[in-house]
Amino acid sequence: MLLDGDSWRARMNNFRSEAWRLETLPQYLVPQEAEELEQWRAGKRLDPLTHSDEYTDDLKRLRSEGKRKGRVHIVSRPLSEYLRFEFSQYYEANVRAGDEIRILDVTDRPNPLAGVQDFWMFDQESVVLMNYKPDGTQINRELYDGDVARFVEYQQIAVAASVPYLEYVKGLGL
């Protein structure tokens, strides 16, 4: 079953304890970010200490309700322009708001999750496959109909092999 609009928002808002994501791509072409990417290219930067938007406000609300949101992003250096943008514009502010972001850098080692596609997992009970074109354009979101045990294992591998975002970016000069 494909998830879009209200069905997707309900999935993102109605989990009981944890929403977790695996990100595998060096770039995501998100139409809502196009203007912000251009501003970033022109030198405009957000202040992660004061930045607030709908996403960070939602993260704070979730935390206050005892819920968790996290992700592991698999990367290799040199970081793509999009990753430099995403890291410098959003990740620190999102971490400060409660997003548990970790980075799995596979530059000098084999990727322990090679071939695994992007997904969201909710309460370790349901999985939504995030389907993308090779350039990072989203095709759709598809509710996975099957045993989620392998996705729980992917999460365990990703978390064990990664480091917290703030630790990863020390000294990167973003």
PDB file of C-alpha atoms in Angstrom:
ATOM      1  CA  MET A   1       0.000   0.000   0.000  1.00  0.00           C
ATOM      2  CA  LEU A   2       1.330   3.447  -0.950  1.00  0.00           C
ATOM      3  CA  LEU A   3       1.300   6.162   1.694  1.00  0.00           C
ATOM      4  CA  ASP A   4       0.789   9.799   0.827  1.00  0.00           C
ATOM      5  CA  GLY A   5      -0.900  12.872   2.213  1.00  0.00           C
ATOM      6  CA  ASP A   6      -3.068  12.139   5.251  1.00  0.00           C
ATOM      7  CA  SER A   7      -2.056   8.469   5.499  1.00  0.00           C
ATOM      8  CA  TRP A   8       1.635   9.437   5.613  1.00  0.00           C
ATOM      9  CA  ARG A   9       1.075  12.238   8.143  1.00  0.00           C
ATOM     10  CA  ALA A  10      -0.900   9.835  10.343  1.00  0.00           C
ATOM     11  CA  ARG A  11       1.954   7.317  10.250  1.00  0.00           C
ATOM     12  CA  MET A  12       4.462  10.023  11.225  1.00  0.00           C
ATOM     13  CA  ASN A  13       2.260  11.407  14.001  1.00  0.00           C
ATOM     14  CA  ASN A  14       0.720   8.307  15.553  1.00  0.00           C
ATOM     15  CA  PHE A  15       3.634   6.099  16.527  1.00  0.00           C
ATOM     16  CA  ARG A  16       3.718   5.088  20.179  1.00  0.00           C
ATOM     17  CA  SER A  17       7.393   5.330  21.114  1.00  0.00           C
ATOM     18  CA  GLU A  18       9.880   5.468  18.227  1.00  0.00           C
ATOM     19  CA  ALA A  19      10.145   6.539  14.610  1.00  0.00           C
ATOM     20  CA  TRP A  20      13.491   5.638  13.060  1.00  0.00           C
ATOM     21  CA  ARG A  21      14.931   6.169   9.596  1.00  0.00           C
ATOM     22  CA  LEU A  22      17.788   4.794   7.528  1.00  0.00           C
ATOM     23  CA  GLU A  23      19.087   7.250   4.927  1.00  0.00           C
ATOM     24  CA  THR A  24      21.416   5.876   2.270  1.00  0.00           C
ATOM     25  CA  LEU A  25      21.622   8.495  -0.463  1.00  0.00           C
ATOM     26  CA  PRO A  26      24.137  11.335  -0.926  1.00  0.00           C
ATOM     27  CA  GLN A  27      21.354  13.591  -2.206  1.00  0.00           C
ATOM     28  CA  TYR A  28      17.616  14.010  -1.858  1.00  0.00           C
ATOM     29  CA  LEU A  29      15.873  16.267  -4.351  1.00  0.00           C
ATOM     30  CA  VAL A  30      13.204  17.835  -2.205  1.00  0.00           C
ATOM     31  CA  PRO A  31      11.235  20.602  -3.964  1.00  0.00           C
ATOM     32  CA  GLN A  32      10.525  22.368  -0.652  1.00  0.00           C
ATOM     33  CA  GLU A  33      14.285  22.741  -0.083  1.00  0.00           C
ATOM     34  CA  ALA A  34      15.195  24.238  -3.477  1.00  0.00           C
ATOM     35  CA  GLU A  35      15.012  27.866  -2.345  1.00  0.00           C
ATOM     36  CA  GLU A  36      16.841  27.151   0.908  1.00  0.00           C
ATOM     37  CA  LEU A  37      19.580  25.320  -1.008  1.00  0.00           C
ATOM     38  CA  GLU A  38      20.050  28.357  -3.256  1.00  0.00           C
ATOM     39  CA  GLN A  39      20.237  30.652  -0.222  1.00  0.00           C
ATOM     40  CA  TRP A  40      22.800  28.325   1.366  1.00  0.00           C
ATOM     41  CA  ARG A  41      24.867  28.410  -1.841  1.00  0.00           C
ATOM     42  CA  ALA A  42      24.765  32.212  -1.595  1.00  0.00           C
ATOM     43  CA  GLY A  43      26.198  32.027   1.932  1.00  0.00           C
ATOM     44  CA  LYS A  44      23.073  32.343   4.076  1.00  0.00           C
ATOM     45  CA  ARG A  45      23.268  30.012   7.078  1.00  0.00           C
ATOM     46  CA  LEU A  46      20.781  29.167   9.811  1.00  0.00           C
ATOM     47  CA  ASP A  47      21.858  29.512  13.415  1.00  0.00           C
ATOM     48  CA  PRO A  48      21.372  26.040  14.928  1.00  0.00           C
ATOM     49  CA  LEU A  49      21.160  27.552  18.405  1.00  0.00           C
ATOM     50  CA  THR A  50      18.124  29.664  17.561  1.00  0.00           C
ATOM     51  CA  HIS A  51      16.595  27.940  14.520  1.00  0.00           C
ATOM     52  CA  SER A  52      13.021  26.801  14.986  1.00  0.00           C
ATOM     53  CA  ASP A  53      10.577  25.491  12.419  1.00  0.00           C
ATOM     54  CA  GLU A  54       7.666  23.072  12.211  1.00  0.00           C
ATOM     55  CA  TYR A  55      10.006  20.050  12.274  1.00  0.00           C
ATOM     56  CA  THR A  56      12.016  21.146  15.321  1.00  0.00           C
ATOM     57  CA  ASP A  57       8.830  22.155  17.133  1.00  0.00           C
ATOM     58  CA  ASP A  58       7.418  18.686  16.440  1.00  0.00           C
ATOM     59  CA  LEU A  59      10.626  17.057  17.707  1.00  0.00           C
ATOM     60  CA  LYS A  60      10.348  18.980  20.963  1.00  0.00           C
ATOM     61  CA  ARG A  61       6.687  17.981  21.319  1.00  0.00           C
ATOM     62  CA  LEU A  62       7.531  14.322  20.720  1.00  0.00           C
ATOM     63  CA  ARG A  63      10.285  14.445  23.321  1.00  0.00           C
ATOM     64  CA  SER A  64       7.893  15.984  25.844  1.00  0.00           C
ATOM     65  CA  GLU A  65       5.548  13.036  25.209  1.00  0.00           C
ATOM     66  CA  GLY A  66       8.374  10.538  25.821  1.00  0.00           C
ATOM     67  CA  LYS A  67       8.676   9.577  22.144  1.00  0.00           C
ATOM     68  CA  ARG A  68      11.882   9.270  20.120  1.00  0.00           C
ATOM     69  CA  LYS A  69      12.832  10.066  16.566  1.00  0.00           C
ATOM     70  CA  GLY A  70      16.150   9.056  15.125  1.00  0.00           C
ATOM     71  CA  ARG A  71      18.069   8.187  12.020  1.00  0.00           C
ATOM     72  CA  VAL A  72      21.346   6.934  10.677  1.00  0.00           C
ATOM     73  CA  HIS A  73      22.635   8.497   7.475  1.00  0.00           C
ATOM     74  CA  ILE A  74      25.177   6.440   5.533  1.00  0.00           C
ATOM     75  CA  VAL A  75      27.775   8.727   3.925  1.00  0.00           C
ATOM     76  CA  SER A  76      31.150   8.673   2.236  1.00  0.00           C
ATOM     77  CA  ARG A  77      33.648  11.490   1.814  1.00  0.00           C
ATOM     78  CA  PRO A  78      33.960  13.833   0.194  1.00  0.00           C
ATOM     79  CA  LEU A  79      30.455  14.758   1.283  1.00  0.00           C
ATOM     80  CA  SER A  80      28.124  15.724  -1.536  1.00  0.00           C
ATOM     81  CA  GLU A  81      26.988  19.323  -1.772  1.00  0.00           C
ATOM     82  CA  TYR A  82      23.550  18.241  -0.593  1.00  0.00           C
ATOM     83  CA  LEU A  83      24.963  16.552   2.524  1.00  0.00           C
ATOM     84  CA  ARG A  84      27.056  19.633   3.363  1.00  0.00           C
ATOM     85  CA  PHE A  85      23.854  21.696   3.017  1.00  0.00           C
ATOM     86  CA  GLU A  86      21.747  19.293   5.078  1.00  0.00           C
ATOM     87  CA  PHE A  87      24.374  18.950   7.784  1.00  0.00           C
ATOM     88  CA  SER A  88      25.058  22.675   8.129  1.00  0.00           C
ATOM     89  CA  GLN A  89      21.464  23.850   7.775  1.00  0.00           C
ATOM     90  CA  TYR A  90      19.389  21.287   9.634  1.00  0.00           C
ATOM     91  CA  TYR A  91      21.092  18.440  11.414  1.00  0.00           C
ATOM     92  CA  GLU A  92      22.557  20.378  14.342  1.00  0.00           C
ATOM     93  CA  ALA A  93      19.297  22.251  14.990  1.00  0.00           C
ATOM     94  CA  ASN A  94      17.382  18.966  14.706  1.00  0.00           C
ATOM     95  CA  VAL A  95      19.747  17.237  17.153  1.00  0.00           C
ATOM     96  CA  ARG A  96      19.341  20.108  19.612  1.00  0.00           C
ATOM     97  CA  ALA A  97      15.549  19.675  19.298  1.00  0.00           C
ATOM     98  CA  GLY A  98      15.753  15.949  20.074  1.00  0.00           C
ATOM     99  CA  ASP A  99      16.412  14.114  16.783  1.00  0.00           C
ATOM    100  CA  GLU A 100      18.853  11.253  17.440  1.00  0.00           C
ATOM    101  CA  ILE A 101      20.955  11.606  14.287  1.00  0.00           C
ATOM    102  CA  ARG A 102      23.928   9.330  13.746  1.00  0.00           C
ATOM    103  CA  ILE A 103      26.370   9.098  10.830  1.00  0.00           C
ATOM    104  CA  LEU A 104      27.752   5.886   9.353  1.00  0.00           C
ATOM    105  CA  ASP A 105      30.789   6.879   7.281  1.00  0.00           C
ATOM    106  CA  VAL A 106      31.796   4.112   4.869  1.00  0.00           C
ATOM    107  CA  THR A 107      34.640   6.001   3.164  1.00  0.00           C
ATOM    108  CA  ASP A 108      37.380   3.661   4.370  1.00  0.00           C
ATOM    109  CA  ARG A 109      35.432   0.508   5.165  1.00  0.00           C
ATOM    110  CA  PRO A 110      32.824  -1.771   3.660  1.00  0.00           C
ATOM    111  CA  ASN A 111      29.226  -0.656   4.017  1.00  0.00           C
ATOM    112  CA  PRO A 112      27.588  -3.111   6.440  1.00  0.00           C
ATOM    113  CA  LEU A 113      24.208  -2.232   4.897  1.00  0.00           C
ATOM    114  CA  ALA A 114      25.124  -2.223   1.218  1.00  0.00           C
ATOM    115  CA  GLY A 115      22.025  -2.678  -0.898  1.00  0.00           C
ATOM    116  CA  VAL A 116      19.566  -1.773   1.873  1.00  0.00           C
ATOM    117  CA  GLN A 117      17.180   0.945   0.760  1.00  0.00           C
ATOM    118  CA  ASP A 118      15.922   3.928   2.718  1.00  0.00           C
ATOM    119  CA  PHE A 119      13.101   3.194   5.133  1.00  0.00           C
ATOM    120  CA  TRP A 120      11.213   4.468   8.139  1.00  0.00           C
ATOM    121  CA  MET A 121      10.395   2.059  10.955  1.00  0.00           C
ATOM    122  CA  PHE A 122       7.735   2.765  13.553  1.00  0.00           C
ATOM    123  CA  ASP A 123       7.802   1.140  17.000  1.00  0.00           C
ATOM    124  CA  GLN A 124       9.838  -1.701  15.474  1.00  0.00           C
ATOM    125  CA  GLU A 125       6.489  -3.013  14.198  1.00  0.00           C
ATOM    126  CA  SER A 126       5.884  -1.421  10.822  1.00  0.00           C
ATOM    127  CA  VAL A 127       8.151  -0.300   7.999  1.00  0.00           C
ATOM    128  CA  VAL A 128       7.649   2.173   5.195  1.00  0.00           C
ATOM    129  CA  LEU A 129       9.997   1.747   2.252  1.00  0.00           C
ATOM    130  CA  MET A 130      11.165   5.053   0.816  1.00  0.00           C
ATOM    131  CA  ASN A 131      11.521   4.605  -2.936  1.00  0.00           C
ATOM    132  CA  TYR A 132      13.797   7.001  -4.829  1.00  0.00           C
ATOM    133  CA  LYS A 133      15.213   7.472  -8.295  1.00  0.00           C
ATOM    134  CA  PRO A 134      19.026   7.316  -8.455  1.00  0.00           C
ATOM    135  CA  ASP A 135      19.215  11.146  -8.375  1.00  0.00           C
ATOM    136  CA  GLY A 136      17.348  11.316  -5.050  1.00  0.00           C
ATOM    137  CA  THR A 137      13.905  12.204  -6.386  1.00  0.00           C
ATOM    138  CA  GLN A 138      11.265  10.447  -4.339  1.00  0.00           C
ATOM    139  CA  ILE A 139       9.052   8.025  -6.250  1.00  0.00           C
ATOM    140  CA  ASN A 140       6.745   6.982  -3.402  1.00  0.00           C
ATOM    141  CA  ARG A 141       6.399   5.599   0.111  1.00  0.00           C
ATOM    142  CA  GLU A 142       5.312   1.994   0.375  1.00  0.00           C
ATOM    143  CA  LEU A 143       4.040   0.225   3.480  1.00  0.00           C
ATOM    144  CA  TYR A 144       6.070  -2.967   3.790  1.00  0.00           C
ATOM    145  CA  ASP A 145       3.905  -6.062   4.125  1.00  0.00           C
ATOM    146  CA  GLY A 146       6.035  -8.672   5.824  1.00  0.00           C
ATOM    147  CA  ASP A 147       8.153  -9.567   8.805  1.00  0.00           C
ATOM    148  CA  VAL A 148      10.046  -6.495  10.037  1.00  0.00           C
ATOM    149  CA  ALA A 149      12.739  -8.509  11.864  1.00  0.00           C
ATOM    150  CA  ARG A 150      15.384  -7.812   9.209  1.00  0.00           C
ATOM    151  CA  PHE A 151      14.685  -4.053   9.470  1.00  0.00           C
ATOM    152  CA  VAL A 152      15.143  -4.216  13.243  1.00  0.00           C
ATOM    153  CA  GLU A 153      18.471  -5.928  12.535  1.00  0.00           C
ATOM    154  CA  TYR A 154      19.390  -3.199  10.014  1.00  0.00           C
ATOM    155  CA  GLN A 155      18.680  -0.604  12.689  1.00  0.00           C
ATOM    156  CA  GLN A 156      20.878  -2.427  15.211  1.00  0.00           C
ATOM    157  CA  ILE A 157      23.731  -2.691  12.699  1.00  0.00           C
ATOM    158  CA  ALA A 158      23.419   0.962  11.662  1.00  0.00           C
ATOM    159  CA  VAL A 159      23.377   2.278  15.209  1.00  0.00           C
ATOM    160  CA  ALA A 160      26.303   0.075  16.303  1.00  0.00           C
ATOM    161  CA  ALA A 161      28.454   1.080  13.303  1.00  0.00           C
ATOM    162  CA  SER A 162      27.706   4.818  13.440  1.00  0.00           C
ATOM    163  CA  VAL A 163      28.604   7.788  15.606  1.00  0.00           C
ATOM    164  CA  PRO A 164      26.450  10.665  16.885  1.00  0.00           C
ATOM    165  CA  TYR A 165      26.181  13.527  14.400  1.00  0.00           C
ATOM    166  CA  LEU A 166      27.862  16.124  16.646  1.00  0.00           C
ATOM    167  CA  GLU A 167      30.824  13.805  17.161  1.00  0.00           C
ATOM    168  CA  TYR A 168      31.091  13.150  13.407  1.00  0.00           C
ATOM    169  CA  VAL A 169      31.159  16.800  12.338  1.00  0.00           C
ATOM    170  CA  LYS A 170      33.831  17.956  14.807  1.00  0.00           C
ATOM    171  CA  GLY A 171      36.618  19.331  12.674  1.00  0.00           C
ATOM    172  CA  LEU A 172      34.796  19.011   9.341  1.00  0.00           C
ATOM    173  CA  GLY A 173      34.523  22.777   8.946  1.00  0.00           C
ATOM    174  CA  LEU A 174      30.953  22.819   7.744  1.00  0.00           C
TER     175      LEU A 174
END
